[in-house]
Short mmCIF file of C-alpha atoms in Angstrom, two decimals:
data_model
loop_
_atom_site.label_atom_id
_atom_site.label_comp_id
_atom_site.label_asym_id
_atom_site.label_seq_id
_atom_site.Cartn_x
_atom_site.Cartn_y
_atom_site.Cartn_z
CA UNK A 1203 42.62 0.86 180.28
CA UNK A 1204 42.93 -1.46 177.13
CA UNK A 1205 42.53 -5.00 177.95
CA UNK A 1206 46.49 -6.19 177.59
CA UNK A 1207 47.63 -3.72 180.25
CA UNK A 1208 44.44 -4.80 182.60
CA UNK A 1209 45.63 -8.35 182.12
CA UNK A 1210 49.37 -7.48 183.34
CA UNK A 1211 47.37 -5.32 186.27
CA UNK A 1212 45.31 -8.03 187.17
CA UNK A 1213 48.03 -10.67 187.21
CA UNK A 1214 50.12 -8.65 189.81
CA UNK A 1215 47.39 -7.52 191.62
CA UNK A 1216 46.16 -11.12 192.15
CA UNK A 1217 49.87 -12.30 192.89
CA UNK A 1218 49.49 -9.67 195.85
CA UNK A 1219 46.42 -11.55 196.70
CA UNK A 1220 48.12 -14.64 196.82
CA UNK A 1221 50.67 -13.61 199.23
CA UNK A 1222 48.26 -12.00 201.50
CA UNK A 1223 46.09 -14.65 201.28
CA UNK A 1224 48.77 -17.24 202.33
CA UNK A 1225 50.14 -15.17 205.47
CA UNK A 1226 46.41 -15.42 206.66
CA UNK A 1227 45.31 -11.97 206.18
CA UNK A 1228 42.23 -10.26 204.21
CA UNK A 1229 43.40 -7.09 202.89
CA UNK A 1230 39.88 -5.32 202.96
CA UNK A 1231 40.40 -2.44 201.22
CA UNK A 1232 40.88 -3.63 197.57
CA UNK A 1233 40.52 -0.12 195.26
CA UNK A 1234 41.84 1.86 192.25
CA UNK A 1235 43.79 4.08 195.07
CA UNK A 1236 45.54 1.41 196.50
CA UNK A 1237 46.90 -0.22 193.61
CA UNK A 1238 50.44 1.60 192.55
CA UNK A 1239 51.81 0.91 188.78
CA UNK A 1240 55.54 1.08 188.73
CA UNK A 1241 57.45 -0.39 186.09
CA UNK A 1242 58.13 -3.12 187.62
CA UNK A 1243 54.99 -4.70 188.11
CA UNK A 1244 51.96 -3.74 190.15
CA UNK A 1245 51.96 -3.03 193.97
CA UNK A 1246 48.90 -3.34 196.38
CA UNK A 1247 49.35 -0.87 199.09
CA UNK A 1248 47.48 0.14 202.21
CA UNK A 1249 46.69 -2.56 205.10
CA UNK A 1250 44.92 -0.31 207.17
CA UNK A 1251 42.16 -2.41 207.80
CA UNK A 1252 43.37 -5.61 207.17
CA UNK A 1253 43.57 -7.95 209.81
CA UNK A 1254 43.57 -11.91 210.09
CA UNK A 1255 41.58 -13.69 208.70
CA UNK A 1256 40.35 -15.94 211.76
CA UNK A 1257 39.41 -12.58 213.93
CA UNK A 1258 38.10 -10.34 210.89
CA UNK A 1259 35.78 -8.45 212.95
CA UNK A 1260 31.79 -8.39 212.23
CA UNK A 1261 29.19 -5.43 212.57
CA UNK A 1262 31.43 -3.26 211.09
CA UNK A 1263 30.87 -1.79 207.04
CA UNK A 1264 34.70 -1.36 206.68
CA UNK A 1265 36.49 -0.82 202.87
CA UNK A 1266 35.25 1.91 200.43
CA UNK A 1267 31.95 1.18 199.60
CA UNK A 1268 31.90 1.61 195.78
CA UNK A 1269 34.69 -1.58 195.65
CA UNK A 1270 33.40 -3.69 198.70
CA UNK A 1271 31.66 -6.67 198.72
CA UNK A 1272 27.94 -6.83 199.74
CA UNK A 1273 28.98 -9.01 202.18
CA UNK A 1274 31.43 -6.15 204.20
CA UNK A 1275 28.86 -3.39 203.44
CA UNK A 1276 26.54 -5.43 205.38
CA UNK A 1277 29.08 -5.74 208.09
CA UNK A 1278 29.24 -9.68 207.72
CA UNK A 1279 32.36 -11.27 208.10
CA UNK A 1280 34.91 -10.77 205.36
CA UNK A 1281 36.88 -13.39 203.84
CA UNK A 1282 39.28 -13.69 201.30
CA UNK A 1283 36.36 -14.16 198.99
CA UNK A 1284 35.69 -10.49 199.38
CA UNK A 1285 38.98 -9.47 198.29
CA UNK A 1286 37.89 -11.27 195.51
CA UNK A 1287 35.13 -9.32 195.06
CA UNK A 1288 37.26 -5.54 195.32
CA UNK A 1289 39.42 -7.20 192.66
CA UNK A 1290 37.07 -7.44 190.41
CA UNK A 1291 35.26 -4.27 191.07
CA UNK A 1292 38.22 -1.98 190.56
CA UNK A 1293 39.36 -4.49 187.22
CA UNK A 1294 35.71 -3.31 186.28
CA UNK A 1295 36.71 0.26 187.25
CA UNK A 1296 39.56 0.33 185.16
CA UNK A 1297 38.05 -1.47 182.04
CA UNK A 1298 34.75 1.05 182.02
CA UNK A 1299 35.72 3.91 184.35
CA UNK A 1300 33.03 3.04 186.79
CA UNK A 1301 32.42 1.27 189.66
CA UNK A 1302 30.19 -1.79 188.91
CA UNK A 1303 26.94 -0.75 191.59
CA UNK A 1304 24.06 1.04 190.17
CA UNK A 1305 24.39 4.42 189.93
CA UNK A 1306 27.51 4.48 192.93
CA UNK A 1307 28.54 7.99 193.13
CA UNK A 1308 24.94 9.91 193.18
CA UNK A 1309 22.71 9.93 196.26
CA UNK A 1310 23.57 10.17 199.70
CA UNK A 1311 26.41 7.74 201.74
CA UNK A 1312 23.50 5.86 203.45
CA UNK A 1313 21.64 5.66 199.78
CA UNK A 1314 25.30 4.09 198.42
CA UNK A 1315 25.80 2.17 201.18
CA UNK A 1316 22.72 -0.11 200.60
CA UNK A 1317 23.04 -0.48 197.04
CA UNK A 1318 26.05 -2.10 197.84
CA UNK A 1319 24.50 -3.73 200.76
CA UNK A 1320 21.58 -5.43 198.08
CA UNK A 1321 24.17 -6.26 195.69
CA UNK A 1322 23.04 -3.86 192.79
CA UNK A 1323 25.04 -4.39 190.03
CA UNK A 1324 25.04 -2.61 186.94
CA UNK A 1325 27.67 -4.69 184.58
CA UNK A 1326 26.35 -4.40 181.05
CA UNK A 1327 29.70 -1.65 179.80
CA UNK A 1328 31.63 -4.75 180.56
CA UNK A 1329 33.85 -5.72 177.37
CA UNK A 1330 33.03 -9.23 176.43
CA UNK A 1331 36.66 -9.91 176.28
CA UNK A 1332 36.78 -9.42 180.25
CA UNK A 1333 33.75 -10.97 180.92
CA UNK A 1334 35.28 -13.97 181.82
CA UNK A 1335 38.12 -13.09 183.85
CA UNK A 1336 35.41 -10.14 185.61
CA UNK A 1337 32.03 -11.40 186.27
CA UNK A 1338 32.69 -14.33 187.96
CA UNK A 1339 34.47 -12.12 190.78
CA UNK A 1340 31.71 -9.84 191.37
CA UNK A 1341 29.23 -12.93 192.11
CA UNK A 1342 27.36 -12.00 195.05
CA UNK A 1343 27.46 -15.45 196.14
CA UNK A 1344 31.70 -15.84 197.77
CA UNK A 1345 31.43 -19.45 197.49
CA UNK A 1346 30.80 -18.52 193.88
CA UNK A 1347 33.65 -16.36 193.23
CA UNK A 1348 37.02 -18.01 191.96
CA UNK A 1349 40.21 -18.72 193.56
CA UNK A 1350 43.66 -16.54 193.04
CA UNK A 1351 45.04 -19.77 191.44
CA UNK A 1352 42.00 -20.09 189.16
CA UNK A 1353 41.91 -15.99 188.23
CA UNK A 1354 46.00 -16.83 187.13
CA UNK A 1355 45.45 -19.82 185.11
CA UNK A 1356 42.69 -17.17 183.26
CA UNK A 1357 45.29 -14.30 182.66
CA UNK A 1358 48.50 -16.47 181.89
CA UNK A 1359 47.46 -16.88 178.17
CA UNK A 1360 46.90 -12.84 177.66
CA UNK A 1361 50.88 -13.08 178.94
CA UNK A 1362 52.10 -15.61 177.67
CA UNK A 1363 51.36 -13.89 174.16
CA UNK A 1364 53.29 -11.17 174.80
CA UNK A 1365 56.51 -13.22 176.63
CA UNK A 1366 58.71 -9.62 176.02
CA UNK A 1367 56.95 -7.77 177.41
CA UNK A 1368 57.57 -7.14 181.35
CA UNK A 1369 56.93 -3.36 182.68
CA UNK A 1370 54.39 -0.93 182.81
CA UNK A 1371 56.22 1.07 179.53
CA UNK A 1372 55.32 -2.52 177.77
CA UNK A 1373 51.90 -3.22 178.60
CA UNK A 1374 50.27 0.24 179.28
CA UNK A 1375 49.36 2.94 176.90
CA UNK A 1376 52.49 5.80 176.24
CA UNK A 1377 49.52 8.30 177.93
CA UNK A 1378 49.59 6.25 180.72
CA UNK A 1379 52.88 5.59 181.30
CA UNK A 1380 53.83 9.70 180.64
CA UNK A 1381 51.52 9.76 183.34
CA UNK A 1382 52.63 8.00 185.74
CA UNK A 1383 56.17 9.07 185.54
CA UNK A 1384 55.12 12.52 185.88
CA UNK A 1385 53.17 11.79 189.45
CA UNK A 1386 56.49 10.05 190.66
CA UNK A 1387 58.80 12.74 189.88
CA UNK A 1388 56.17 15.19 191.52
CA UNK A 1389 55.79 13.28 194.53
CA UNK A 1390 59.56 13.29 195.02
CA UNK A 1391 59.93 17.11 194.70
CA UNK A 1392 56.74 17.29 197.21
CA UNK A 1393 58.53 14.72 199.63
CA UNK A 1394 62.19 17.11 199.52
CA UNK A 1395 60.46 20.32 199.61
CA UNK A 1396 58.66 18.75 203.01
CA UNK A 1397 61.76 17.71 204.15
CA UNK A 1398 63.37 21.37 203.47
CA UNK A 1399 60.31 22.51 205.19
CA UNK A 1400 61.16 20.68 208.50
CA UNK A 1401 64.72 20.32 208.25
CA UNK A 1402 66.10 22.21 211.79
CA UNK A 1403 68.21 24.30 210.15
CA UNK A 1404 65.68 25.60 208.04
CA UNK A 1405 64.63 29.22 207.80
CA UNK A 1406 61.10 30.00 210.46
CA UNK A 1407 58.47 32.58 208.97
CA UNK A 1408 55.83 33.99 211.19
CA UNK A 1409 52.88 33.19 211.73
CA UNK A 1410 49.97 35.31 210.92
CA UNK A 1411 47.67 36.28 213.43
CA UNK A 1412 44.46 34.31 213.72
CA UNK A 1413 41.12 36.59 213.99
CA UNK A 1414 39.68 37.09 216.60
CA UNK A 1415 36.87 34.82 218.61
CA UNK A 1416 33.87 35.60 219.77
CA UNK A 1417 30.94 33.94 222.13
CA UNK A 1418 28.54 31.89 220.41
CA UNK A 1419 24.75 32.78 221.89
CA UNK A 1420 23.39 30.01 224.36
CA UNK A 1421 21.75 27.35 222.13
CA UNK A 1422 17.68 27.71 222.91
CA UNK A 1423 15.98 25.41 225.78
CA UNK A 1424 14.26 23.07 223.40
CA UNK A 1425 10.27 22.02 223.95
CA UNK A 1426 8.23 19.02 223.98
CA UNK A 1427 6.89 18.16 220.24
CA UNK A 1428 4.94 15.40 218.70
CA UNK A 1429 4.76 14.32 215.70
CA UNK A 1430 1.39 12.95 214.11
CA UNK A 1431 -1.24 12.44 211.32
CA UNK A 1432 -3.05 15.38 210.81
CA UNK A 1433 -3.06 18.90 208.62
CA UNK A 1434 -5.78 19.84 206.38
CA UNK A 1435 -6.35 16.43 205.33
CA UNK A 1436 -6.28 15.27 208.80
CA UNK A 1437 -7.83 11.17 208.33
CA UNK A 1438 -8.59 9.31 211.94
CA UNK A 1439 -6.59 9.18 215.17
CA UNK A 1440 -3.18 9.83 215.69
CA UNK A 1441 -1.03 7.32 214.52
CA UNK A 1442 2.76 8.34 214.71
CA UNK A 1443 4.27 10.02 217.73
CA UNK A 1444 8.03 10.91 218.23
CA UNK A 1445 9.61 11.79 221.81
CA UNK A 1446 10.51 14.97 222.42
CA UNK A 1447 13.69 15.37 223.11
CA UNK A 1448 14.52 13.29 219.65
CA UNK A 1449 13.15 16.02 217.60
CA UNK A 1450 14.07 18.94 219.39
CA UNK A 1451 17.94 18.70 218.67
CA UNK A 1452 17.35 19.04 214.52
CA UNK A 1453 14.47 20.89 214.33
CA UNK A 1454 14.12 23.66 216.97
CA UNK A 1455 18.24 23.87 216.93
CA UNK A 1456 18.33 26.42 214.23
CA UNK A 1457 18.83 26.02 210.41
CA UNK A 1458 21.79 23.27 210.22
CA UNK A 1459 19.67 19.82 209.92
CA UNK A 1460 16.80 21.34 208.23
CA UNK A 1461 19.42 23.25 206.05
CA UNK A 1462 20.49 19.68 205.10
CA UNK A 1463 16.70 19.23 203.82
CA UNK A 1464 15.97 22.40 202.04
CA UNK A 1465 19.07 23.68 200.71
CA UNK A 1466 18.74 26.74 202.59
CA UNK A 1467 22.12 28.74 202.26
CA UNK A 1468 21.57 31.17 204.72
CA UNK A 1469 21.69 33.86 202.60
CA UNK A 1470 18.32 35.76 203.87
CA UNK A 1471 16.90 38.02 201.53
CA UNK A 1472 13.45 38.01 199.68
CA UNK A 1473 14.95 34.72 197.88
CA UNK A 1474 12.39 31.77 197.70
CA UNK A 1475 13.78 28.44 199.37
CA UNK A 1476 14.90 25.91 197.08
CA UNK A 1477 12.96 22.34 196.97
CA UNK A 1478 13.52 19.77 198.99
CA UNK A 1479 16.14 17.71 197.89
CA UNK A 1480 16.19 13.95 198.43
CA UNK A 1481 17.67 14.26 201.95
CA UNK A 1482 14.53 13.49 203.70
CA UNK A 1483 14.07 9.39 204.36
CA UNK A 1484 12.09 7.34 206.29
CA UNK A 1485 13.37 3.79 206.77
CA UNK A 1486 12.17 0.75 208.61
CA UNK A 1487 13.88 -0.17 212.21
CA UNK A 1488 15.62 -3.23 212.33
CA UNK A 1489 16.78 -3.21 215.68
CA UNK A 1490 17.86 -1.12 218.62
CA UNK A 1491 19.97 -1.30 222.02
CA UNK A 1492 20.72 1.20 224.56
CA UNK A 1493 24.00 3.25 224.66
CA UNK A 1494 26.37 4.17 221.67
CA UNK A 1495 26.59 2.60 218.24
CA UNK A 1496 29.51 -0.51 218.32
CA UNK A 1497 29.81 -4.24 217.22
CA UNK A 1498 26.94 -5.24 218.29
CA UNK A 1499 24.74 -4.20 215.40
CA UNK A 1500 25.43 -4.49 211.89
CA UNK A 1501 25.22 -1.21 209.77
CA UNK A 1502 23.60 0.79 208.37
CA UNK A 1503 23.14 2.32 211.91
CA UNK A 1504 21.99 5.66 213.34
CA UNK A 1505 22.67 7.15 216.83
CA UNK A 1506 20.07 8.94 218.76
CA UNK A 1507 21.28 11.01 221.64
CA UNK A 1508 18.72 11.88 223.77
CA UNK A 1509 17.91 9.19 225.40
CA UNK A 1510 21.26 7.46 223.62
CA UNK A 1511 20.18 4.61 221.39
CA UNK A 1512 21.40 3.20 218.72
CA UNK A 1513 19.45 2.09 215.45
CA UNK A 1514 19.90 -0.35 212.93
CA UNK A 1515 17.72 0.12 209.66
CA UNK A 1516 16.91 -1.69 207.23
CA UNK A 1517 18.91 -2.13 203.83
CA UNK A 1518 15.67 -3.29 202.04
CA UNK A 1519 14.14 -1.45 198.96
CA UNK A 1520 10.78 -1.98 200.36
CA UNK A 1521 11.39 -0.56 203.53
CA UNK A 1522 12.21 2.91 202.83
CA UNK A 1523 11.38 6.35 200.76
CA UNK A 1524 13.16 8.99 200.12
CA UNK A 1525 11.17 12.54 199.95
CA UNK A 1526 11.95 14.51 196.70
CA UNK A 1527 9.83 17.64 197.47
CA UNK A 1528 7.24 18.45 200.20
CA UNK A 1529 3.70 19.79 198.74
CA UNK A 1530 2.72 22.16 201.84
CA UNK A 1531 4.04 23.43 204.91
CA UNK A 1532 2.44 25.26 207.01
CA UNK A 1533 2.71 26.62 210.17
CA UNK A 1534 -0.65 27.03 212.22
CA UNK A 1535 -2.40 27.63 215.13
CA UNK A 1536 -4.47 24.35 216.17
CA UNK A 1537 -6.50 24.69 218.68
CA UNK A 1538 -6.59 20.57 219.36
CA UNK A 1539 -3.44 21.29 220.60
CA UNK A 1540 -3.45 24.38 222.25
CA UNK A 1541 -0.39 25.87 220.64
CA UNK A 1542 1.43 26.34 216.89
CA UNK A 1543 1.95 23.46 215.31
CA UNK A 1544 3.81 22.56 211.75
CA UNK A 1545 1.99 20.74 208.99
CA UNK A 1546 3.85 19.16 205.82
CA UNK A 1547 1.55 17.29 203.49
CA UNK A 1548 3.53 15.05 201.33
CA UNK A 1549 2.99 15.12 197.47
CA UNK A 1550 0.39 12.15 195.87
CA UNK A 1551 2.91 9.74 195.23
CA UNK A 1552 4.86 10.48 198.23
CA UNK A 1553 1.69 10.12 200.38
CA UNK A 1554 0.66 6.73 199.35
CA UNK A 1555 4.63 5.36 199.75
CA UNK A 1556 4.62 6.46 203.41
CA UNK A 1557 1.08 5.32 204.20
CA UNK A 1558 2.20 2.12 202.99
CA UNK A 1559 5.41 2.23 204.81
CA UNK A 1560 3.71 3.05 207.77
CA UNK A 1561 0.95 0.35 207.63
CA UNK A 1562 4.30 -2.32 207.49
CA UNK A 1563 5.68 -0.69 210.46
CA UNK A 1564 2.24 -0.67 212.37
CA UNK A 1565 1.95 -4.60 211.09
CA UNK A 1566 5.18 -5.14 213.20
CA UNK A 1567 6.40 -5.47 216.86
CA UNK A 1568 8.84 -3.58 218.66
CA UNK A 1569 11.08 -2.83 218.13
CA UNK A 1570 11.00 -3.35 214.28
CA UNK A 1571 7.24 -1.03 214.37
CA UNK A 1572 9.32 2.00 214.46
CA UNK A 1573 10.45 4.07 211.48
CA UNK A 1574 13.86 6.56 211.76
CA UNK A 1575 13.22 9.55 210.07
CA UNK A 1576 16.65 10.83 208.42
CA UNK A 1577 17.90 13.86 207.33
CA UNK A 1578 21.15 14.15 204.91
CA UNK A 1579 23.04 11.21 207.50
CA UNK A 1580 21.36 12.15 210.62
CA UNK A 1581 18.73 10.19 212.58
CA UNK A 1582 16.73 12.67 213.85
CA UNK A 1583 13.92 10.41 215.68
CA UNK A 1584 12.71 6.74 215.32
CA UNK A 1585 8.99 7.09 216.58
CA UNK A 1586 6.69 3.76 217.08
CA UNK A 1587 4.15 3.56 214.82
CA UNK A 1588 0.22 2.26 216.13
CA UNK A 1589 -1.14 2.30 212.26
CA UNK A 1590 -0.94 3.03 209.10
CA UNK A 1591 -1.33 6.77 208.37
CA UNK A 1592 -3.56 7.36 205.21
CA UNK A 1593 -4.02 11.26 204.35
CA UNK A 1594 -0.69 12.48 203.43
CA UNK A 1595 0.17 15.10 206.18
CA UNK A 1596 1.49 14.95 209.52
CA UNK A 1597 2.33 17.26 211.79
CA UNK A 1598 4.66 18.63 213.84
CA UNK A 1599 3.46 19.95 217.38
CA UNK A 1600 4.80 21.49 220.43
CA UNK A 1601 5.70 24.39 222.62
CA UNK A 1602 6.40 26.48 219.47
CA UNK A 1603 6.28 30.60 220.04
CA UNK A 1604 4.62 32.06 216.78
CA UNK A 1605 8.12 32.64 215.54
CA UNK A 1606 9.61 29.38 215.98
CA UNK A 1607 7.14 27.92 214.27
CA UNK A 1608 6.26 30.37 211.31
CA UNK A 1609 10.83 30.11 211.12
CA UNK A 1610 10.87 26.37 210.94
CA UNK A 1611 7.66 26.43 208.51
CA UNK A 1612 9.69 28.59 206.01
CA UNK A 1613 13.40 26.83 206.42
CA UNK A 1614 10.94 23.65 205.36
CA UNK A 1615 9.97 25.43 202.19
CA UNK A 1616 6.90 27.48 203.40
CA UNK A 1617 6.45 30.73 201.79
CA UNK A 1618 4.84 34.04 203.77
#
């Protein structure tokens, strides 16, 4: 959008603001969606997730992430200072097509969610005429962030040169306006053809059958496992263990979490797995409490079923990797063990990330020594960890048959 029809945006977006504002409510939920362009001015729709200011609720990451404040994706209180903020990040949108966090977009929900979280901004396609109505709203500081009154007194000279001009046929481009009017007049034939739809004098059809069901096989009875240091480049004593039952749900359940790792269509066939995509992460524990995931703990958080904890991570560069591609797995017969076992040896630079990662988690005490081990969004342990583990490989053991574990070795990007 040029920069005269953002300035007639902006100024009736932020006289929504200022009626919001003065009733005592944060809107939450500032965004490109929610803002409608009639020609009669701007509209800010959608109070979903508003509520009042003086009982905005904490612990909870609420908004769309790519237009919230750092503030809200941390699950800290939101004020009307972080309204600010989503005003300013969907202006940004609209002057560079973009929202203004590093690289929002790519990278999985937990991987957006503390970029925004950290405050990672990415601002340089700003035009420098917007810079100063823009930047000062996306300060990660609130108290830093100006007032509706003071955005206003910025945007009334853009209007004032233009004192003609009044709707959106005025101020916006004719592509945009065309537009526009063409997604009003097809949301109106949309809404009567519903209304046809359900009128009660309207013609029935029938309904085709659905196909038929079947019974799904019992899901497996799932075995003990650990998970330590060891493989071919097995260095010292164990030093990371995870509880059984934690593991067993997304690893000896079938293909569906590991699927989430490998890429793994399901296909069959003599076709070689695809590498591991960066949906393997192991991230720092914050802090944990018994029972289901609520208020009480500010996101990112992870639920663990069995037993039922849940697990807030850290939002901290330092204090997590991501796993691009696995250099071995194996499945083997160890006789230290007694049984078959699965060994992944992480690539060079991979292996010196987590040994360092692990070392800070060993370095810590409970509950902040133990590390959640994610795959795509799903927690599937969050072991304690008694040292740092140097070597590059752990492993993976348990009750495994020869199957389950030559299976689980191949779905992890083994090859026979």
């Amino acid at each position: 959008m040029p920069p005269a029809g953002l300035m007639w945006t902006a100024a009736g977006m932020v006289e929504a603001l200022v009626s919001i504002h003065a009733a005592g409510l944060v809107h939450r939920d500032v965004k490109p969606s929610n803002v409608l362009l009639p020609d009669d001015g701007p509209r800010l729709i959608d109070f979903g997730i508003s509520q009042a200011a003086d009982v905005t609720r904490t612990g909870a990451a609420l908004g769309t992430i790519a237009f919230a404040a750092p503030e809200q994706a941390r699950g800290e209180p939101t004020t009307t200072a972080s309204d600010i903020f989503s005003l300013g990040a969907t202006l940004f949108h609209l002057a560079t097509g973009r929202s203004p966090y590093r690289d929002m977009g790519s990278g999985t929900a937990m991987e957006q969610l503390v970029r925004a979280a950290e405050g990672d901004l990415e601002l340089s396609a700003l035009p420098g005429e917007l810079d100063e109505l823009i930047r000062p709203a996306l300060s990660l500081d609130p108290a830093a962030r100006p007032t509706t009154q003071e955005l206003l007194s910025l945007i009334a000279p853009a209007l004032a040169e233009r004192p003609r001009a009044s709707g959106a046929s005025d101020w916006l481009p004719a592509g945009w306006s065309e537009a526009i009017e063409s997604h009003r007049r097809r949301r109106i034939e949309e809404a009567d053809a519903a209304r046809r739809r359900i009128d009660p004098e309207a013609a029935t059809e029938r309904t085709p059958p659905h196909s038929a069901t079947r019974n799904l096989p019992p899901f497996p009875p799932a075995p003990p496992h650990s998970f330590t240091s060891g493989g071919r480049r097995r260095r010292g004593p164990v030093g990371l263990w995870i509880a059984a039952a934690a593991v067993a749900v997304s690893l000896i359940g079938g293909g569906l979490a590991v699927r989430l790792l490998t890429g793994d269509d399901g296909g069959g066939g003599d076709k070689s797995p695809e590498p591991v995509r960066q949906d393997l992460r192991f991230t720092l524990v914050e802090q944990s409490n018994e029972g289901e995931c609520a208020d009480e703990l500010p996101p990112p958080t992870f639920q663990l079923a069995d037993p039922r904890t849940c697990y807030q991570v850290s939002t901290r560069t330092a204090d997590r990797m991501s796993v691009t591609q696995l250099e071995e797995v194996e499945a083997a017969l160890d006789s230290n063990v007694g049984g078959w076992v699965i060994r992944m040896t992480f690539r060079d630079e991979d292996a010196q990330r987590f040994a360092e990662l692990s070392g800070r988690a060993a370095e810590r005490s409970a509950p902040q020594n133990q590390l959640a081990v994610v795959l795509g969004d799903r927690l599937v342990s969050a072991p304690s960890i008694a040292q740092r583990i140097d070597g590059g490989a752990v492993e993976i053991s348990g009750n495994f048959t020869s199957e389950e574990a030559k299976s689980l070795a191949r779905e992890l990007g083994a090859r026979d």
